[in-house]
Short mmCIF file of C-alpha atoms in Angstrom, two decimals:
data_model
loop_
_atom_site.label_atom_id
_atom_site.label_comp_id
_atom_site.label_asym_id
_atom_site.label_seq_id
_atom_site.Cartn_x
_atom_site.Cartn_y
_atom_site.Cartn_z
CA MET A 120 -70.90 -142.52 34.53
CA ALA A 121 -68.07 -139.91 34.03
CA LEU A 122 -66.29 -138.85 37.13
CA ARG A 123 -66.51 -135.10 37.83
CA ALA A 124 -63.73 -133.14 39.07
CA PRO A 125 -64.08 -131.77 42.62
CA PRO A 126 -65.10 -128.11 43.00
CA TRP A 127 -61.66 -126.90 43.77
CA LEU A 128 -60.22 -128.30 40.50
CA ARG A 129 -62.73 -126.52 38.34
CA HIS A 130 -62.17 -122.79 37.32
CA SER A 131 -64.97 -120.38 38.45
CA THR A 132 -66.94 -118.77 35.84
CA LEU A 133 -65.19 -115.50 36.67
CA ASN A 134 -61.83 -116.99 36.18
CA SER A 135 -62.69 -118.51 33.04
CA GLN A 136 -63.89 -115.26 31.61
CA LEU A 137 -60.59 -113.56 32.87
CA SER A 138 -58.46 -116.28 31.57
CA THR A 139 -57.31 -114.44 28.39
CA SER A 140 -55.96 -111.72 30.63
CA LEU A 141 -54.08 -114.05 32.91
CA ASN A 142 -50.27 -113.96 33.02
CA SER A 143 -49.38 -117.80 32.78
CA TYR A 144 -46.30 -119.48 33.69
CA ASP A 145 -44.92 -122.90 34.14
CA LEU A 146 -44.14 -122.12 37.77
CA VAL A 147 -45.50 -119.61 40.24
CA VAL A 148 -43.55 -119.33 43.47
CA ILE A 149 -45.11 -117.69 46.45
CA GLY A 150 -42.30 -116.46 48.73
CA GLY A 151 -38.80 -114.93 48.08
CA GLY A 152 -36.83 -116.55 50.86
CA PRO A 153 -34.24 -119.31 50.54
CA ALA A 154 -36.59 -121.96 49.40
CA GLY A 155 -38.62 -119.78 47.14
CA THR A 156 -35.64 -118.40 45.27
CA SER A 157 -34.09 -121.83 45.12
CA GLY A 158 -36.93 -123.24 43.44
CA ALA A 159 -37.28 -120.33 40.93
CA ASP A 160 -33.62 -120.67 40.24
CA VAL A 161 -33.91 -124.63 39.41
CA ALA A 162 -36.97 -124.19 37.13
CA ALA A 163 -35.62 -120.93 35.44
CA CYS A 164 -32.31 -122.75 34.73
CA ALA A 165 -34.33 -125.72 33.16
CA GLY A 166 -35.85 -123.25 30.76
CA LYS A 167 -39.28 -122.80 32.47
CA SER A 168 -41.18 -119.59 32.77
CA VAL A 169 -41.08 -118.45 36.28
CA ALA A 170 -43.11 -115.90 38.34
CA LEU A 171 -42.00 -115.12 42.00
CA ILE A 172 -44.21 -113.35 44.59
CA GLU A 173 -42.66 -111.71 47.57
CA LYS A 174 -44.83 -109.77 50.16
CA ALA A 175 -41.97 -108.08 51.63
CA VAL A 176 -40.34 -104.95 50.00
CA GLU A 177 -36.94 -107.01 49.86
CA LEU A 178 -36.20 -110.51 48.60
CA GLY A 179 -34.46 -113.14 50.84
CA GLY A 180 -37.08 -113.79 53.48
CA ALA A 181 -35.89 -114.63 56.95
CA GLY A 182 -32.69 -116.26 55.63
CA ILE A 183 -31.32 -112.92 54.42
CA ASN A 184 -33.37 -110.19 56.04
CA THR A 185 -34.42 -111.21 59.74
CA GLY A 186 -32.78 -114.37 60.67
CA THR A 187 -30.03 -116.45 59.59
CA ILE A 188 -27.45 -114.06 57.90
CA PRO A 189 -28.24 -110.95 60.05
CA SER A 190 -28.09 -112.81 63.32
CA LYS A 191 -24.77 -114.56 62.42
CA THR A 192 -23.16 -111.27 61.12
CA LEU A 193 -24.28 -109.57 64.35
CA ARG A 194 -22.72 -112.48 66.39
CA GLU A 195 -19.33 -111.93 64.44
CA SER A 196 -19.56 -107.99 64.89
CA ALA A 197 -20.23 -108.56 68.64
CA LEU A 198 -17.06 -110.88 69.04
CA ALA A 199 -14.91 -108.31 67.05
CA LEU A 200 -16.03 -105.10 68.59
CA SER A 201 -16.33 -106.24 72.25
CA GLY A 202 -12.96 -107.80 72.26
CA TRP A 203 -14.33 -111.15 73.40
CA ARG A 204 -11.97 -113.29 71.41
CA SER A 205 -9.01 -111.34 72.57
CA ARG A 206 -10.10 -111.57 76.24
CA ARG A 207 -10.31 -115.36 75.81
CA LEU A 208 -6.87 -115.54 73.93
CA PHE A 209 -4.75 -113.20 75.97
CA GLY A 210 -6.81 -112.37 78.97
CA VAL A 211 -7.00 -108.74 78.10
CA ASP A 212 -9.38 -106.42 76.19
CA LEU A 213 -7.83 -105.52 72.85
CA SER A 214 -11.09 -104.29 71.32
CA LEU A 215 -10.86 -101.00 69.31
CA ARG A 216 -13.66 -99.46 71.52
CA ARG A 217 -14.59 -100.11 75.13
CA GLU A 218 -18.29 -99.53 74.25
CA ALA A 219 -19.49 -100.36 70.87
CA THR A 220 -22.52 -98.53 69.86
CA ILE A 221 -25.52 -100.06 68.18
CA THR A 222 -24.56 -98.26 64.92
CA ASP A 223 -20.98 -100.06 65.02
CA LEU A 224 -22.79 -103.36 65.57
CA MET A 225 -25.34 -103.08 62.92
CA TYR A 226 -23.01 -101.61 60.26
CA HIS A 227 -21.56 -104.91 59.08
CA GLU A 228 -24.93 -106.71 59.40
CA GLN A 229 -26.65 -104.16 57.19
CA ARG A 230 -23.74 -104.36 54.43
CA VAL A 231 -23.72 -108.05 54.39
CA THR A 232 -27.49 -108.32 54.15
CA ALA A 233 -27.64 -105.66 51.47
CA ASP A 234 -25.01 -107.34 49.41
CA GLU A 235 -26.63 -110.66 49.75
CA ARG A 236 -29.85 -109.28 48.55
CA ALA A 237 -28.25 -107.57 45.60
CA ARG A 238 -26.66 -110.83 44.60
CA LEU A 239 -29.80 -112.69 44.88
CA SER A 240 -31.64 -110.07 42.74
CA GLN A 241 -29.04 -110.30 40.10
CA VAL A 242 -29.24 -113.95 39.81
CA LEU A 243 -32.99 -113.91 39.39
CA SER A 244 -32.80 -111.13 36.85
CA SER A 245 -30.22 -113.02 34.79
CA GLU A 246 -32.62 -116.09 34.67
CA LYS A 247 -35.44 -113.83 33.75
CA VAL A 248 -37.55 -114.71 36.75
CA GLU A 249 -40.49 -112.14 36.74
CA ARG A 250 -41.06 -110.65 40.30
CA PHE A 251 -44.24 -109.43 41.80
CA HIS A 252 -44.40 -107.55 45.07
CA GLY A 253 -47.54 -107.82 47.15
CA ASP A 254 -49.93 -110.18 49.00
CA ALA A 255 -50.61 -113.62 47.31
CA ARG A 256 -54.08 -115.23 47.43
CA PHE A 257 -55.36 -118.45 45.73
CA LEU A 258 -58.39 -117.94 43.53
CA ASP A 259 -58.29 -121.68 42.56
CA PRO A 260 -55.78 -124.43 42.48
CA HIS A 261 -53.79 -122.78 39.60
CA ILE A 262 -54.47 -119.06 39.83
CA VAL A 263 -52.94 -116.73 42.38
CA ARG A 264 -54.02 -113.22 42.98
CA VAL A 265 -51.40 -110.66 43.80
CA ILE A 266 -52.44 -107.33 45.37
CA ALA A 267 -49.52 -104.76 45.18
CA PRO A 268 -49.23 -102.01 48.04
CA ASP A 269 -50.84 -99.55 45.78
CA GLY A 270 -53.85 -101.66 45.51
CA ALA A 271 -53.19 -102.97 41.80
CA GLU A 272 -54.12 -106.55 41.13
CA THR A 273 -52.42 -109.13 39.08
CA GLN A 274 -53.64 -112.67 38.35
CA LEU A 275 -50.98 -115.35 37.81
CA ARG A 276 -51.70 -118.87 36.44
CA GLY A 277 -49.07 -121.54 37.17
CA GLU A 278 -48.98 -125.11 35.99
CA VAL A 279 -46.81 -125.77 39.00
CA ILE A 280 -47.12 -123.80 42.10
CA LEU A 281 -44.49 -123.88 44.97
CA ILE A 282 -45.48 -122.43 48.33
CA ALA A 283 -42.51 -121.12 50.36
CA THR A 284 -43.88 -118.38 52.43
CA GLY A 285 -41.69 -119.16 55.47
CA SER A 286 -42.57 -118.58 59.03
CA SER A 287 -42.97 -115.94 61.57
CA PRO A 288 -42.28 -115.56 65.35
CA VAL A 289 -45.34 -116.62 67.54
CA TRP A 290 -46.54 -113.81 69.85
CA PRO A 291 -47.74 -115.25 73.21
CA PRO A 292 -50.68 -113.28 74.52
CA GLU A 293 -48.96 -112.34 77.74
CA PHE A 294 -46.31 -110.06 76.20
CA ALA A 295 -47.12 -106.64 75.00
CA PHE A 296 -45.19 -106.43 71.72
CA ALA A 297 -46.30 -103.00 70.97
CA ASP A 298 -43.84 -101.81 73.66
CA GLU A 299 -40.54 -100.91 72.30
CA ARG A 300 -38.67 -102.92 74.96
CA ILE A 301 -40.36 -106.33 74.24
CA HIS A 302 -39.01 -107.88 71.11
CA ASP A 303 -39.50 -111.05 68.91
CA SER A 304 -36.62 -112.56 67.05
CA ASN A 305 -37.24 -110.76 63.99
CA GLU A 306 -37.75 -107.19 65.31
CA ILE A 307 -34.55 -107.50 67.77
CA LEU A 308 -32.45 -106.66 64.95
CA GLN A 309 -34.00 -103.17 64.78
CA LEU A 310 -32.67 -102.21 68.17
CA THR A 311 -31.49 -98.63 68.42
CA THR A 312 -29.80 -99.00 71.86
CA LEU A 313 -28.57 -101.88 73.76
CA PRO A 314 -30.44 -102.93 76.80
CA ARG A 315 -28.55 -103.22 80.12
CA LYS A 316 -30.44 -106.10 81.32
CA LEU A 317 -32.12 -108.58 78.91
CA ALA A 318 -34.44 -111.40 79.61
CA VAL A 319 -34.61 -113.99 76.83
CA ILE A 320 -37.67 -116.20 76.82
CA GLY A 321 -37.08 -119.66 75.58
CA ALA A 322 -33.80 -121.65 75.42
CA GLY A 323 -34.23 -123.04 72.03
CA VAL A 324 -31.65 -122.48 69.24
CA ILE A 325 -32.62 -118.83 68.42
CA GLY A 326 -32.91 -117.85 72.16
CA CYS A 327 -29.42 -119.33 73.05
CA GLU A 328 -27.72 -117.75 70.00
CA TYR A 329 -29.12 -114.32 70.76
CA ALA A 330 -28.35 -114.70 74.61
CA CYS A 331 -24.71 -115.52 73.84
CA THR A 332 -24.35 -112.52 71.29
CA PHE A 333 -25.67 -110.13 73.89
CA ALA A 334 -23.76 -111.52 76.62
CA ALA A 335 -20.56 -111.05 74.69
CA LEU A 336 -21.38 -107.38 74.36
CA GLY A 337 -21.58 -107.07 78.25
CA VAL A 338 -25.49 -107.26 78.52
CA GLU A 339 -26.79 -108.95 81.59
CA VAL A 340 -28.70 -111.86 80.12
CA HIS A 341 -31.18 -114.02 81.80
CA LEU A 342 -32.50 -117.20 79.92
CA ILE A 343 -35.81 -118.49 80.84
CA ASP A 344 -37.07 -121.91 79.80
CA GLY A 345 -39.62 -124.64 81.00
CA ARG A 346 -37.14 -127.43 80.50
CA ASP A 347 -34.31 -128.55 82.68
CA ALA A 348 -31.56 -129.16 80.11
CA LEU A 349 -30.08 -127.17 77.25
CA LEU A 350 -30.98 -128.11 73.80
CA PRO A 351 -31.90 -131.76 74.49
CA PHE A 352 -31.72 -132.89 71.01
CA LEU A 353 -27.75 -132.32 71.31
CA ASP A 354 -25.45 -135.04 72.49
CA ARG A 355 -25.54 -134.71 76.30
CA GLU A 356 -21.88 -133.99 76.58
CA VAL A 357 -22.23 -131.14 74.12
CA SER A 358 -25.13 -129.77 75.86
CA ARG A 359 -23.67 -129.81 79.28
CA THR A 360 -20.36 -128.32 77.88
CA LEU A 361 -22.24 -125.52 76.21
CA ALA A 362 -24.51 -124.72 79.21
CA ALA A 363 -21.37 -124.39 81.36
CA ALA A 364 -19.65 -122.21 78.69
CA MET A 365 -22.79 -119.93 78.64
CA VAL A 366 -22.87 -119.55 82.47
CA GLU A 367 -19.04 -118.83 82.46
CA ASN A 368 -19.95 -115.97 79.83
CA GLY A 369 -22.33 -114.36 82.36
CA ILE A 370 -25.78 -116.06 81.22
CA ALA A 371 -28.14 -116.74 84.11
CA PHE A 372 -30.43 -119.65 83.33
CA HIS A 373 -33.86 -120.01 84.97
CA TRP A 374 -34.86 -123.65 84.30
CA LYS A 375 -38.29 -125.16 84.73
CA GLU A 376 -39.78 -121.70 84.62
CA ARG A 377 -42.24 -119.82 82.50
CA VAL A 378 -43.48 -116.26 82.26
CA ALA A 379 -46.76 -116.05 84.04
CA GLN A 380 -47.02 -112.24 83.77
CA CYS A 381 -45.20 -109.55 81.87
CA VAL A 382 -45.93 -105.92 83.06
CA ALA A 383 -44.34 -103.08 81.06
CA PRO A 384 -45.16 -99.67 82.71
CA GLY A 385 -44.28 -96.42 81.06
CA PRO A 386 -40.82 -95.38 82.31
CA GLY A 387 -40.19 -98.18 84.76
CA PRO A 388 -38.45 -101.39 84.05
CA VAL A 389 -40.34 -104.51 82.50
CA ALA A 390 -41.45 -106.70 85.31
CA LEU A 391 -41.74 -110.45 84.82
CA THR A 392 -43.33 -112.80 87.09
CA LEU A 393 -42.45 -116.37 86.72
CA GLY A 394 -44.53 -119.58 87.29
CA SER A 395 -42.58 -120.19 90.67
CA GLY A 396 -43.50 -116.75 92.06
CA ALA A 397 -40.12 -115.32 91.39
CA THR A 398 -39.92 -111.91 89.89
CA LEU A 399 -37.38 -110.45 87.43
CA GLU A 400 -37.08 -106.81 86.29
CA CYS A 401 -35.23 -105.86 83.11
CA ASP A 402 -35.03 -103.14 80.39
CA GLY A 403 -35.38 -105.54 77.49
CA VAL A 404 -37.26 -108.86 76.66
CA LEU A 405 -36.75 -111.17 73.71
CA VAL A 406 -39.37 -113.65 73.16
CA CYS A 407 -38.44 -116.85 71.46
CA ALA A 408 -41.57 -118.94 71.60
CA GLY A 409 -41.41 -120.78 68.41
CA ARG A 410 -42.57 -119.90 64.81
CA SER A 411 -45.73 -120.47 62.86
CA SER A 412 -46.00 -120.94 59.00
CA ASN A 413 -47.18 -117.83 56.95
CA THR A 414 -50.04 -119.44 55.28
CA GLY A 415 -53.06 -117.68 56.98
CA SER A 416 -53.80 -115.05 54.18
CA LEU A 417 -53.27 -117.61 51.17
CA ALA A 418 -56.83 -118.87 51.21
CA LEU A 419 -55.52 -122.44 50.97
CA ALA A 420 -58.95 -123.89 51.09
CA VAL A 421 -59.82 -122.49 47.70
CA ALA A 422 -56.91 -124.41 46.39
CA GLY A 423 -57.90 -127.62 48.20
CA LEU A 424 -55.49 -127.46 50.96
CA THR A 425 -55.87 -127.66 54.69
CA PRO A 426 -53.07 -126.35 56.79
CA GLY A 427 -52.15 -128.16 60.15
CA LYS A 428 -50.96 -126.85 63.48
CA ARG A 429 -49.43 -123.52 63.31
CA GLY A 430 -50.25 -123.13 59.52
CA LEU A 431 -47.86 -126.20 58.54
CA LEU A 432 -48.40 -127.74 55.08
CA GLU A 433 -48.22 -131.55 54.86
CA VAL A 434 -46.14 -132.86 51.95
CA ASP A 435 -44.64 -136.08 50.83
CA ALA A 436 -41.07 -137.11 50.11
CA GLN A 437 -41.05 -135.26 47.00
CA TYR A 438 -42.47 -132.03 48.76
CA ARG A 439 -45.79 -132.45 46.92
CA THR A 440 -48.99 -131.47 48.78
CA ALA A 441 -52.47 -133.14 48.57
CA VAL A 442 -53.00 -131.26 45.36
CA PRO A 443 -50.43 -132.82 42.82
CA HIS A 444 -49.20 -129.78 41.15
CA ILE A 445 -48.75 -127.60 44.48
CA PHE A 446 -45.50 -128.14 46.30
CA GLY A 447 -44.26 -126.71 49.62
CA ALA A 448 -40.77 -126.17 50.93
CA GLY A 449 -38.94 -124.38 53.73
CA ASP A 450 -40.24 -123.37 57.05
CA VAL A 451 -43.98 -123.61 55.75
CA ILE A 452 -43.54 -127.37 56.05
CA GLY A 453 -42.02 -127.48 59.43
CA ALA A 454 -38.78 -129.01 60.87
CA PRO A 455 -35.85 -128.79 60.48
CA ALA A 456 -36.71 -125.22 59.26
CA LEU A 457 -33.31 -124.33 58.39
CA ALA A 458 -32.07 -122.24 55.42
CA GLY A 459 -29.72 -124.99 54.18
CA THR A 460 -32.37 -127.71 54.16
CA SER A 461 -35.06 -125.34 52.66
CA VAL A 462 -32.83 -124.63 49.59
CA GLU A 463 -32.38 -128.30 49.07
CA GLN A 464 -36.16 -129.23 49.66
CA ALA A 465 -37.09 -126.62 46.92
CA ARG A 466 -34.59 -128.20 44.59
CA ILE A 467 -35.89 -131.62 45.02
CA ALA A 468 -39.41 -130.35 44.58
CA MET A 469 -38.90 -128.80 41.35
CA CYS A 470 -36.83 -131.65 40.06
CA HIS A 471 -39.98 -133.91 40.69
CA ALA A 472 -42.30 -131.13 39.46
CA PHE A 473 -40.60 -130.77 36.03
CA SER A 474 -39.14 -134.18 35.72
CA LEU A 475 -35.56 -133.04 35.97
CA ALA A 476 -32.87 -135.58 36.81
CA ALA A 477 -30.50 -133.39 38.71
CA LYS A 478 -31.81 -134.28 42.22
CA ALA A 479 -34.23 -136.81 43.40
CA ASN A 480 -33.92 -137.01 47.19
CA LEU A 481 -32.90 -134.96 50.36
CA ALA A 482 -29.54 -136.15 51.92
CA THR A 483 -30.21 -138.94 54.47
CA ILE A 484 -28.08 -137.02 57.06
CA LEU A 485 -28.42 -133.43 57.67
CA PRO A 486 -26.27 -131.25 59.70
CA THR A 487 -27.36 -128.72 62.61
CA GLY A 488 -25.34 -125.82 63.37
CA ILE A 489 -25.87 -123.62 66.46
CA TYR A 490 -24.08 -120.22 66.34
CA THR A 491 -23.98 -119.89 70.12
CA ILE A 492 -20.67 -118.78 71.91
CA PRO A 493 -19.04 -121.42 71.63
CA GLU A 494 -20.50 -122.78 68.33
CA ALA A 495 -21.95 -126.35 68.41
CA SER A 496 -22.81 -128.68 65.65
CA MET A 497 -23.75 -132.14 64.93
CA ALA A 498 -24.77 -134.66 62.20
CA GLY A 499 -26.08 -138.24 62.61
CA GLU A 500 -26.60 -140.31 65.54
CA THR A 501 -26.04 -139.33 69.30
CA GLU A 502 -25.04 -141.79 72.10
CA GLU A 503 -28.59 -141.67 73.37
CA SER A 504 -30.32 -142.58 69.94
CA LEU A 505 -27.62 -145.35 69.52
CA ARG A 506 -28.49 -146.91 72.82
CA ALA A 507 -32.39 -146.55 72.04
CA LYS A 508 -31.54 -148.60 68.82
CA CYS A 509 -29.44 -151.06 70.65
CA ILE A 510 -26.51 -150.34 68.30
CA ASP A 511 -23.19 -151.28 69.69
CA PHE A 512 -20.78 -148.35 69.25
CA VAL A 513 -17.56 -146.85 70.39
CA ALA A 514 -16.80 -143.10 70.92
CA GLY A 515 -13.65 -141.30 70.31
CA TRP A 516 -12.65 -137.80 71.48
CA ALA A 517 -10.11 -135.10 70.44
CA ARG A 518 -9.85 -131.76 72.44
CA TYR A 519 -9.15 -128.61 70.96
CA ILE A 520 -6.64 -127.72 73.57
CA ASP A 521 -4.47 -130.76 72.43
CA ASN A 522 -4.63 -129.65 68.82
CA PRO A 523 -2.02 -126.89 67.79
CA ARG A 524 -4.61 -124.89 65.92
CA GLY A 525 -6.90 -125.21 68.93
CA LYS A 526 -4.10 -123.86 71.00
CA ILE A 527 -3.49 -121.03 68.53
CA ILE A 528 -6.99 -119.54 68.80
CA GLY A 529 -7.14 -120.30 72.60
CA ASP A 530 -10.08 -122.71 72.62
CA GLU A 531 -9.69 -124.51 75.89
CA THR A 532 -13.16 -126.32 76.15
CA GLY A 533 -13.91 -127.32 72.57
CA PHE A 534 -13.91 -130.91 71.38
CA LEU A 535 -14.69 -133.21 68.59
CA LYS A 536 -16.57 -136.46 69.43
CA LEU A 537 -17.07 -139.27 66.90
CA LEU A 538 -19.33 -142.37 67.09
CA PHE A 539 -18.52 -145.46 65.22
CA ASP A 540 -20.30 -148.93 65.04
CA ARG A 541 -18.03 -151.32 67.02
CA GLU A 542 -17.99 -154.01 64.41
CA LYS A 543 -17.01 -152.20 61.27
CA MET A 544 -15.86 -148.83 62.77
CA ARG A 545 -18.28 -147.04 60.38
CA LEU A 546 -18.91 -143.38 61.26
CA LEU A 547 -22.49 -142.94 62.60
CA GLY A 548 -22.39 -139.57 64.35
CA VAL A 549 -20.29 -136.49 64.65
CA HIS A 550 -20.54 -133.83 67.52
CA VAL A 551 -18.39 -130.70 67.67
CA ILE A 552 -18.31 -127.75 70.21
CA GLY A 553 -15.87 -124.93 69.80
CA GLU A 554 -14.55 -122.27 67.30
CA GLN A 555 -15.71 -123.01 63.68
CA ALA A 556 -17.77 -126.14 65.01
CA THR A 557 -20.24 -125.51 62.10
CA GLU A 558 -17.46 -125.89 59.61
CA VAL A 559 -15.55 -128.65 61.14
CA VAL A 560 -18.66 -130.86 61.19
CA HIS A 561 -18.71 -130.95 57.46
CA ILE A 562 -15.78 -133.38 57.10
CA GLY A 563 -17.80 -136.09 59.33
CA LEU A 564 -20.92 -135.38 57.48
CA VAL A 565 -19.46 -136.11 54.05
CA ALA A 566 -17.72 -139.19 55.45
CA MET A 567 -21.06 -140.35 56.91
CA LEU A 568 -22.78 -139.87 53.44
CA ALA A 569 -20.01 -141.80 51.83
CA GLY A 570 -20.35 -144.66 54.30
CA ALA A 571 -16.76 -144.26 55.51
CA GLY A 572 -15.29 -144.51 58.85
CA ALA A 573 -12.10 -144.77 60.91
CA GLU A 574 -10.06 -146.20 58.35
CA LEU A 575 -10.60 -143.14 56.12
CA PHE A 576 -9.49 -140.65 58.89
CA ASP A 577 -6.42 -142.95 59.36
CA ARG A 578 -5.47 -142.77 55.80
CA ALA A 579 -6.10 -138.94 55.36
CA CYS A 580 -3.44 -136.39 55.66
CA PHE A 581 -4.70 -133.15 57.05
CA ASN A 582 -2.99 -129.67 56.78
CA TYR A 583 -1.16 -128.79 59.78
CA PRO A 584 -2.01 -126.96 62.11
CA THR A 585 -5.79 -127.29 61.39
CA LEU A 586 -8.87 -128.20 63.31
CA GLY A 587 -9.47 -130.77 60.61
CA ASP A 588 -6.63 -132.91 62.25
CA LEU A 589 -9.03 -133.48 65.05
CA TYR A 590 -10.68 -136.15 63.18
CA LYS A 591 -7.51 -138.27 62.85
CA TYR A 592 -6.98 -138.22 66.70
CA ALA A 593 -10.61 -138.74 67.52
CA ALA A 594 -10.60 -141.87 65.14
CA TYR A 595 -7.25 -142.96 66.76
CA ASP A 596 -9.00 -142.60 70.17
CA ALA A 597 -12.00 -144.62 69.19
CA MET A 598 -9.77 -147.42 67.57
CA THR A 599 -7.89 -147.64 70.93
CA ARG A 600 -10.95 -147.84 73.00
CA ARG A 601 -12.40 -150.58 70.63
CA SER A 602 -9.39 -152.70 71.35
CA GLN A 603 -9.83 -152.50 75.04
CA PRO A 604 -12.22 -154.89 76.93
CA HIS A 605 -15.70 -154.18 76.04
CA ARG A 606 -17.49 -152.77 79.05
#
């Protein structure tokens, strides 16, 4: 007896009748953020016909419009206009203006964001990627309907479909987000005035980054979190150093606390009642309670897909979903949910979808960059993970203050920490806190991907004075410790 295809693999009668009017493509991409545009780029460069659907007016997703680039640009503006770096370097305020306005702060962010959107649009146009603006919804596993803002409908058929719809901030019910003083991590960039006192709910990466930016601007910042340690995935030494630096910069931590109630009366301050019974009044609240995948309106069931918790798509190592021709990449599939990894995931997905030899697998080691003040970054193993795996290791340190470039930039607390396996001195982990940490980490990342270790840093000659030279002295420190009696 012949096997029949399941219902979700058979076109409906309606769609069969409409098939002659469908726009057909080798690839239909749903979502125009880092993952979606990366996937479209790979397929188009391989000569495939590509359609890209974006719900928002502008391309770029959270990476360009509401998250990665805007928040990091705002951080740089805050450091420059507030005179934060000059205060650290010289002990005096050398900022051009004692009080930067919100317009001053947002000018550079808006310019950088606009330039990046224009660049992205030009790249897609040059590759003849057709773009559609509107809401996407599956009609069957191969056909996606797009409803434009004016109500016009277009149906797109893709031999391959890439879902890259990203994620959105979670809105806990206890917060009245309609109030102009209560923000999520997307909407905070639309501020028209700076709050005097800001409560940040959630000490994850996003919460910590924004807490540091606003503290640099002189805002009184309170950071509330249910845990008892900062960013516990970090090396503990880095975590403790970052927490101490944030306190020194004026941030008040409220550990092992949650917001039980948020009351936002008309003209009065926003009143927060914490789980312990303590109260906190402020004129601004930033809620960083995690993110959920933007899959709710896609009608995934029609395509044969069932989303998981918070709308996440489950994919395999090639980023293929349970439906073989449908792939997922970026925030929509969950952690690590970083712009850089999202781009790589989409590239790999499209290489597998179209049998391209360019890229088969994601790198085995991924970096994490945290744009707090100071920056922190890591790649590979931590001391804690090595101990849990019973791997014998040796650590080496190099402090910024002992490095000429570190002295020049005035960083007194930063350091580089390298972890090597004791037998062969192969590099297993790199941890950095301090100025340019998210750049410095890449030297160690590449060394680990190449399977290199202390001998490489001993052999290498670094420019002088540079922070890169920290690697040589951290390796020397580890080699010295290795020669000492094993404790």
